[in-house]
mmCIF file of C-alpha atoms in Angstrom:
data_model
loop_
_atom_site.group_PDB
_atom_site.id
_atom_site.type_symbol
_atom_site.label_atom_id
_atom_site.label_comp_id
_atom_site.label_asym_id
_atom_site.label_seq_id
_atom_site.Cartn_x
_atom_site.Cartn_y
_atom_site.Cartn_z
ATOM 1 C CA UNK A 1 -48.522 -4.469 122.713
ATOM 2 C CA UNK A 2 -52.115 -3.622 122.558
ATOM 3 C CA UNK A 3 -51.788 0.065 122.732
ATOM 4 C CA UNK A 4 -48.872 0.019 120.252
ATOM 5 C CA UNK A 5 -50.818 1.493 117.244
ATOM 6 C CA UNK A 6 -51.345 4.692 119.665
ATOM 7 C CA UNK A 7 -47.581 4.929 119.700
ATOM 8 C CA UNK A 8 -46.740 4.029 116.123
ATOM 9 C CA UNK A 9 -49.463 6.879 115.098
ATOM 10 C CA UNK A 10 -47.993 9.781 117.160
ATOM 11 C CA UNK A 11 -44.477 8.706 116.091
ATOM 12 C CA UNK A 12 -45.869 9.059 112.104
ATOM 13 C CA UNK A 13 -47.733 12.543 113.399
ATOM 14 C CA UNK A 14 -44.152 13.482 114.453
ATOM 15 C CA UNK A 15 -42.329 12.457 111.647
ATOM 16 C CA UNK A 16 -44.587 14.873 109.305
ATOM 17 C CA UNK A 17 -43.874 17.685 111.970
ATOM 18 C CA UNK A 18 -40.204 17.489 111.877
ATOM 19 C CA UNK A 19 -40.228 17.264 107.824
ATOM 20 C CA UNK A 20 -42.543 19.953 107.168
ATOM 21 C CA UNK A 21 -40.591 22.069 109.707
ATOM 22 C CA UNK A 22 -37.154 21.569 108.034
ATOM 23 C CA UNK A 23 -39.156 21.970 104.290
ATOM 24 C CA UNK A 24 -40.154 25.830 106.223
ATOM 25 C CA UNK A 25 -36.348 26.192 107.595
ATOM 26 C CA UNK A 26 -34.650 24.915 103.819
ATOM 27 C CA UNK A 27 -37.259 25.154 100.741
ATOM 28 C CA UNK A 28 -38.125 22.536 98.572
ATOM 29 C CA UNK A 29 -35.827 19.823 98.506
ATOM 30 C CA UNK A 30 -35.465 16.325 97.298
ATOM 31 C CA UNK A 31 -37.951 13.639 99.117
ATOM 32 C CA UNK A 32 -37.030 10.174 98.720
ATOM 33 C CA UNK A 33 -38.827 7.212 99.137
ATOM 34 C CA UNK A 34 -39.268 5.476 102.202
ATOM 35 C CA UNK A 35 -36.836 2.800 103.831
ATOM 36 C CA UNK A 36 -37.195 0.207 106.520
ATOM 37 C CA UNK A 37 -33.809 0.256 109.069
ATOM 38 C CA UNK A 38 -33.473 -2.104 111.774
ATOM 39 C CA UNK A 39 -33.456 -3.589 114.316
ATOM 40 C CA UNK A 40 -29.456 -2.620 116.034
ATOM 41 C CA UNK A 41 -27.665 -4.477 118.307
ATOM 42 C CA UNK A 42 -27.294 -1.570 120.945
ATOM 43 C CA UNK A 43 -31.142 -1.185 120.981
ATOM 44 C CA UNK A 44 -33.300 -3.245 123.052
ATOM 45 C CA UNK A 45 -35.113 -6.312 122.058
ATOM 46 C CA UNK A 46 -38.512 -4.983 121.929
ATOM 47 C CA UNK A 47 -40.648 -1.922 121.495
ATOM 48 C CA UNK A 48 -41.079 0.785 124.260
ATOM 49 C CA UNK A 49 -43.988 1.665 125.993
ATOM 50 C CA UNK A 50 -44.719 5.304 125.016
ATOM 51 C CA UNK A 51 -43.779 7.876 122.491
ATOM 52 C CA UNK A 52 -41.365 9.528 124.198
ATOM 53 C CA UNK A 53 -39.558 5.897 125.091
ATOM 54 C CA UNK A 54 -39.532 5.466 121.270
ATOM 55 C CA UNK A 55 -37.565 8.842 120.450
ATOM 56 C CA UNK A 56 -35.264 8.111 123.324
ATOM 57 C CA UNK A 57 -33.961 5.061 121.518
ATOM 58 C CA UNK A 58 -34.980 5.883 117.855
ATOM 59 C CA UNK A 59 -36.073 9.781 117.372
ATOM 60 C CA UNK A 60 -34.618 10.489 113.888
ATOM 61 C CA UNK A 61 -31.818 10.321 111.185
ATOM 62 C CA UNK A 62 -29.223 12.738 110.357
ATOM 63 C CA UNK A 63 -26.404 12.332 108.154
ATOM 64 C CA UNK A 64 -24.088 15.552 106.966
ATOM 65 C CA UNK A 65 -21.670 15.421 103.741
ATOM 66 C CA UNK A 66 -18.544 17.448 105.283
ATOM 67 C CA UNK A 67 -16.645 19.688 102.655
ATOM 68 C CA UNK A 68 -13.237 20.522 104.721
ATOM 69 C CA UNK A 69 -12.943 24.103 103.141
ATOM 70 C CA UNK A 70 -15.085 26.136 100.959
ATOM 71 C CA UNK A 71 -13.278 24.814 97.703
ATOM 72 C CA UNK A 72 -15.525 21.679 98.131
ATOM 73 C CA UNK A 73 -12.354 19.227 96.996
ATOM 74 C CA UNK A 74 -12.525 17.026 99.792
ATOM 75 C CA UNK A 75 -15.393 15.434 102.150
ATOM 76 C CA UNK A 76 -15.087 14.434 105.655
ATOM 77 C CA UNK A 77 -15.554 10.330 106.281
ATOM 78 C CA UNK A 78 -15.695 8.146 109.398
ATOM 79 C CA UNK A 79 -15.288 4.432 110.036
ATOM 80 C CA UNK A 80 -18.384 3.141 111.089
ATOM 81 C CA UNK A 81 -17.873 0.755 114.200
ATOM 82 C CA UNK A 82 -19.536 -2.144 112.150
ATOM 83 C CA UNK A 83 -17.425 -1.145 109.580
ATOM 84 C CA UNK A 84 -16.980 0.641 105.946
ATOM 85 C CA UNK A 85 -16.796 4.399 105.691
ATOM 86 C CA UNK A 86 -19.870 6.817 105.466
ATOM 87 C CA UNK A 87 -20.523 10.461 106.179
ATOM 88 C CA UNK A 88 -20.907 11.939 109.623
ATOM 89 C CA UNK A 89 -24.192 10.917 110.921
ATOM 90 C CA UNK A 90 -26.097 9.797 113.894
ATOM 91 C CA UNK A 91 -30.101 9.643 115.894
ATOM 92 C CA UNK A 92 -31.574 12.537 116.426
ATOM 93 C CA UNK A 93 -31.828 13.096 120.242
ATOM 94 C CA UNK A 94 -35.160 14.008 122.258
ATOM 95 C CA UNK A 95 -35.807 17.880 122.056
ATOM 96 C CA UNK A 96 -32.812 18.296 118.907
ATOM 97 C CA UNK A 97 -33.573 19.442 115.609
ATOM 98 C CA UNK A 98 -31.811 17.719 112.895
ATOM 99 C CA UNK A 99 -29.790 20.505 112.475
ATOM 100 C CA UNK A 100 -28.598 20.425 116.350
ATOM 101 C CA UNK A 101 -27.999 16.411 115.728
ATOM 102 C CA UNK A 102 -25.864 17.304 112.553
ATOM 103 C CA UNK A 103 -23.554 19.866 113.920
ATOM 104 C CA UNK A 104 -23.617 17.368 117.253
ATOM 105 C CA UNK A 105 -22.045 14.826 115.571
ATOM 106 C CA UNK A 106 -19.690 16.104 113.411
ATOM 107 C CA UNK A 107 -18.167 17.919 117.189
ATOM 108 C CA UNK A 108 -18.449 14.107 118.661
ATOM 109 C CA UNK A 109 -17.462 12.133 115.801
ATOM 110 C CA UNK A 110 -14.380 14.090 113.514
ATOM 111 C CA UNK A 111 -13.751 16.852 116.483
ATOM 112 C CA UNK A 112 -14.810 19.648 114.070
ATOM 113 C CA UNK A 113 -17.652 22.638 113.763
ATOM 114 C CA UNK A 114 -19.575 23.221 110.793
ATOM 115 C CA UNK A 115 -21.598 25.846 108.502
ATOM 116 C CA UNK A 116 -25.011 23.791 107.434
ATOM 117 C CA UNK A 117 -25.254 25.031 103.831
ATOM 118 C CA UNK A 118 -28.052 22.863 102.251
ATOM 119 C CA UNK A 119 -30.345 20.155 103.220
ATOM 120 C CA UNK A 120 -29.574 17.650 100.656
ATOM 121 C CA UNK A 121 -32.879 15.965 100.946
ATOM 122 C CA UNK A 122 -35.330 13.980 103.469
ATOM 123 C CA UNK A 123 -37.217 10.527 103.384
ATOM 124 C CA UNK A 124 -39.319 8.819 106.141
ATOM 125 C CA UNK A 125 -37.758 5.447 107.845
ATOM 126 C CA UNK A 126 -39.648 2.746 109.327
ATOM 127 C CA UNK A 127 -37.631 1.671 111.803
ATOM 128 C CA UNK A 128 -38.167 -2.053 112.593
ATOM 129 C CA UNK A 129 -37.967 -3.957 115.987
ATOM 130 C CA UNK A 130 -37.203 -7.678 116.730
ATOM 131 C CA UNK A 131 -41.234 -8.168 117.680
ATOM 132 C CA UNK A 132 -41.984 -6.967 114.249
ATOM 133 C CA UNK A 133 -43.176 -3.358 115.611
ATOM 134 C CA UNK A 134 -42.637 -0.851 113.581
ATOM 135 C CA UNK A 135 -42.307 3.068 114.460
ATOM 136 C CA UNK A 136 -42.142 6.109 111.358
ATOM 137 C CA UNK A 137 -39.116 8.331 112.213
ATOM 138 C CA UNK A 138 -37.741 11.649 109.783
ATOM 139 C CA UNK A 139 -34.022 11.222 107.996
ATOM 140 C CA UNK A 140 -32.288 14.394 106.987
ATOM 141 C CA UNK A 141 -29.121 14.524 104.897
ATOM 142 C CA UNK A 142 -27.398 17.810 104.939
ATOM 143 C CA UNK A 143 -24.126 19.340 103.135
ATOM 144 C CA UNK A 144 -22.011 21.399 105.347
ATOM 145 C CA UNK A 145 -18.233 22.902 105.654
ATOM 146 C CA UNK A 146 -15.777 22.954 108.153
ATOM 147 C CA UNK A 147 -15.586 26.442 109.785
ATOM 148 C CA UNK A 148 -12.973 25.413 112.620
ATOM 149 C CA UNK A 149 -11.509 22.227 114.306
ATOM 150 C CA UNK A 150 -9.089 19.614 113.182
ATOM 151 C CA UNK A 151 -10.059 15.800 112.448
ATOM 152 C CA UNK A 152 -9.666 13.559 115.609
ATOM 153 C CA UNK A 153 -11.003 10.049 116.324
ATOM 154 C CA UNK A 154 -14.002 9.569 118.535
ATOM 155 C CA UNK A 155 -13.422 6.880 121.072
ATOM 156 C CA UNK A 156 -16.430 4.707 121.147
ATOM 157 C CA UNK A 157 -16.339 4.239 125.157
ATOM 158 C CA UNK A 158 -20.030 3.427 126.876
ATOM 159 C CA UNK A 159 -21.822 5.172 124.031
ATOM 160 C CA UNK A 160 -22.426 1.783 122.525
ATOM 161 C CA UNK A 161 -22.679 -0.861 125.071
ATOM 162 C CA UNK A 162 -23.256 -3.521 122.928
ATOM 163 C CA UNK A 163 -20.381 -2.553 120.997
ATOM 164 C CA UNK A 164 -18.197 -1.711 123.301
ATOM 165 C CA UNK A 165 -18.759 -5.330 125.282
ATOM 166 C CA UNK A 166 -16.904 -7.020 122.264
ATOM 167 C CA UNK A 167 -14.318 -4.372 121.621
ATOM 168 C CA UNK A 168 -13.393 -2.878 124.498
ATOM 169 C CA UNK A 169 -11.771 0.610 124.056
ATOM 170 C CA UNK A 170 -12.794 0.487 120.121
ATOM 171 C CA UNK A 171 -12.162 4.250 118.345
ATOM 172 C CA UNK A 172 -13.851 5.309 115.157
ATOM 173 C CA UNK A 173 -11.563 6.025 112.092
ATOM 174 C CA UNK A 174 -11.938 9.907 110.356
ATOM 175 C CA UNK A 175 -10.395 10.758 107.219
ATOM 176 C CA UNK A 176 -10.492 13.069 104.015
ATOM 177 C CA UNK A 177 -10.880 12.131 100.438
ATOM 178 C CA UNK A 178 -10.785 13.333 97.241
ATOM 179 C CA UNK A 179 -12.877 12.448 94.083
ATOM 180 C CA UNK A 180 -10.162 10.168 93.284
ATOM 181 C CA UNK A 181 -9.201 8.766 96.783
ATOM 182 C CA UNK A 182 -12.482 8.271 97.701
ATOM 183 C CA UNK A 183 -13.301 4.530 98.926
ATOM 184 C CA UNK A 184 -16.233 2.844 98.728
ATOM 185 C CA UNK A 185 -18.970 3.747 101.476
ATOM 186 C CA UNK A 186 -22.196 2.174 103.066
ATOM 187 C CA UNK A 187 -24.653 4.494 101.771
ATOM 188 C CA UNK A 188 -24.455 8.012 99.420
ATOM 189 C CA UNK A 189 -21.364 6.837 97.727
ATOM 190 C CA UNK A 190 -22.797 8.299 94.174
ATOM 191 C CA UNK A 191 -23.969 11.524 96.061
ATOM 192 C CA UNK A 192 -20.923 12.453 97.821
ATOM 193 C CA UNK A 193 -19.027 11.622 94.398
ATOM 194 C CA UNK A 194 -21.770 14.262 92.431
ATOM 195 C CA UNK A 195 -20.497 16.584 95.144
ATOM 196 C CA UNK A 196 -16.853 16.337 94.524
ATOM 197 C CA UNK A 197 -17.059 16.215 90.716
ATOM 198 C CA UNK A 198 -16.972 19.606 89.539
ATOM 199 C CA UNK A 199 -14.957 21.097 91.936
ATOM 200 C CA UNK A 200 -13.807 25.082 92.211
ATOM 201 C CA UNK A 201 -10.930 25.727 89.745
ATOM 202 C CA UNK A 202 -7.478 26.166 92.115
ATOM 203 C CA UNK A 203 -5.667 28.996 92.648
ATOM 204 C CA UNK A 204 -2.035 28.799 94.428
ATOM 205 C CA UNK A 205 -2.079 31.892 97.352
ATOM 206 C CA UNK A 206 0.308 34.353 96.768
ATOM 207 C CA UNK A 207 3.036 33.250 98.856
ATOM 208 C CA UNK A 208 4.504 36.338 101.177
ATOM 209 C CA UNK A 209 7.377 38.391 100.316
ATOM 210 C CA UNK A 210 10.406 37.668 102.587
ATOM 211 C CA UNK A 211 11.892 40.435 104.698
ATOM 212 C CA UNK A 212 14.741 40.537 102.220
ATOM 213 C CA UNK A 213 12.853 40.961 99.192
ATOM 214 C CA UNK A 214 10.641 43.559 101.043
ATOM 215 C CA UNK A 215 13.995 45.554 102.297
ATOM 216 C CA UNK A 216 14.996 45.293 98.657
ATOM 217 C CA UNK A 217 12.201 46.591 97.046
ATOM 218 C CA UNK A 218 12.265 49.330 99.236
ATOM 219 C CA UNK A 219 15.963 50.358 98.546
ATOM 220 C CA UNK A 220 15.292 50.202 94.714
ATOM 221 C CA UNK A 221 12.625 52.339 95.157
ATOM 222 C CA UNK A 222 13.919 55.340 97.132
ATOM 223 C CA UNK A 223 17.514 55.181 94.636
ATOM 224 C CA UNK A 224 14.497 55.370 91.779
ATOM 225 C CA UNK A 225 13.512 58.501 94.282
ATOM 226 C CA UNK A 226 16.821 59.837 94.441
ATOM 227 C CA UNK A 227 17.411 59.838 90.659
ATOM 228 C CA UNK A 228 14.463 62.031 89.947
ATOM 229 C CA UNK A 229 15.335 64.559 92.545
ATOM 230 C CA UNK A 230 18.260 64.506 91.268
ATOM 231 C CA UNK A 231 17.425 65.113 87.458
ATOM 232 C CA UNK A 232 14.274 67.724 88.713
ATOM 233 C CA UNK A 233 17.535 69.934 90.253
ATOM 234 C CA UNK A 234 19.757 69.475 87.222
ATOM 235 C CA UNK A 235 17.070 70.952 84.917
ATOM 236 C CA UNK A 236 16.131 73.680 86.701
ATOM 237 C CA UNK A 237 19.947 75.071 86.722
#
């Protein structure tokens, strides 16, 4: 494509917007080095003709390490559809911020809503086509907590046509780990384990009285009552 380097230059003009937006929104963070990803089977076999075609099919990378409560004990994993377990994750979408695409996916994939608490840290990807094309594109990996929902499995459906032509019907696994149950994962394994190492100490909630323990209480307390009404009168005669 002759006016290809056009494209490939506003997609790398991009990419510096979106990180140096998110560096505003978070602080410092981490910045790793680059990585080349690509090309996917549900993409198409070559490169698009403009920018905007480009972030249509490949606009950005955001993954999100899911703590189910505030303790921080266990993380939130799916089943990737080309298998192995990873953290919630998926492309950024035209007009999303990575934080839109992060709380996005963690509704579509795991059925749950989250609290964004840190952005982990960023890196540049140079996504890779069949024709050899290659287009700059911003990854974000945030840590977040569950604020409300309850794991469910995302049905894969016409999302990924390519997947869904040989596997009809196919669902995507979810499920919650410990430091000690935690399985081996396509990428972050040693982060998500850093995560869950040093953990809140645990404290069992009070459990609540019943109403027989309550109605007890309360009898002890007004004989205890009685009694000193009781001696009060006797030394006054």
């Amino acid at each position: 494509m002759d006016d290809w380097a056009e494209i490939e230059a506003a997609a790398e003009r991009r990419t510096d917007r979106v990180l140096a937006e998110l560096t505003d929104r978070w602080g410092d963070h981490e910045r790793r080095e680059q990585i080349r990803y690509g090309p996917a089977e549900i993409d198409p076999d070559g490169p698009p003709a403009s920018l905007a075609a480009q972030l249509e099919t490949m606009g950005g990378i955001v993954s999100v390490v899911v703590f189910y409560t505030d303790e921080r004990r266990e993380t939130v994993l799916v089943y990737n559809s080309r298998g192995g377990w990873e953290p919630i994750g998926g492309r950024i979408e035209p007009g999303q911020r990575p934080e839109e695409t992060a709380r996005a996916e963690a509704s579509e994939e795991a059925g749950i809503e989250i609290r964004l608490d840190d952005l982990l840290y960023t890196r540049r990807v140079e996504y890779v086509w069949d024709s050899g094309h290659t287009a700059q594109v911003p990854l974000a990996q945030f840590a977040a907590t569950r604020t409300d929902g309850i794991l469910r499995v995302e049905r894969e459906g016409d999302t990924h046509p390519a997947v869904s032509r040989s596997h009809p019907g196919l669902s995507r696994g979810t499920g919650l780990f410990d430091a000690e149950t935690l399985p081996p994962l396509r990428r972050d394994r040693d982060l998500v384990v850093d995560l869950l190492d040093d953990p809140p100490a645990w404290e069992p909630e009070a459990e609540p009285e019943s109403e027989s323990e309550s109605e007890s209480e309360s009898e002890t307390e007004v004989e205890a009552e009685s009694e000193t009404k009781s001696e009060s009168e006797s030394d006054r005669t």
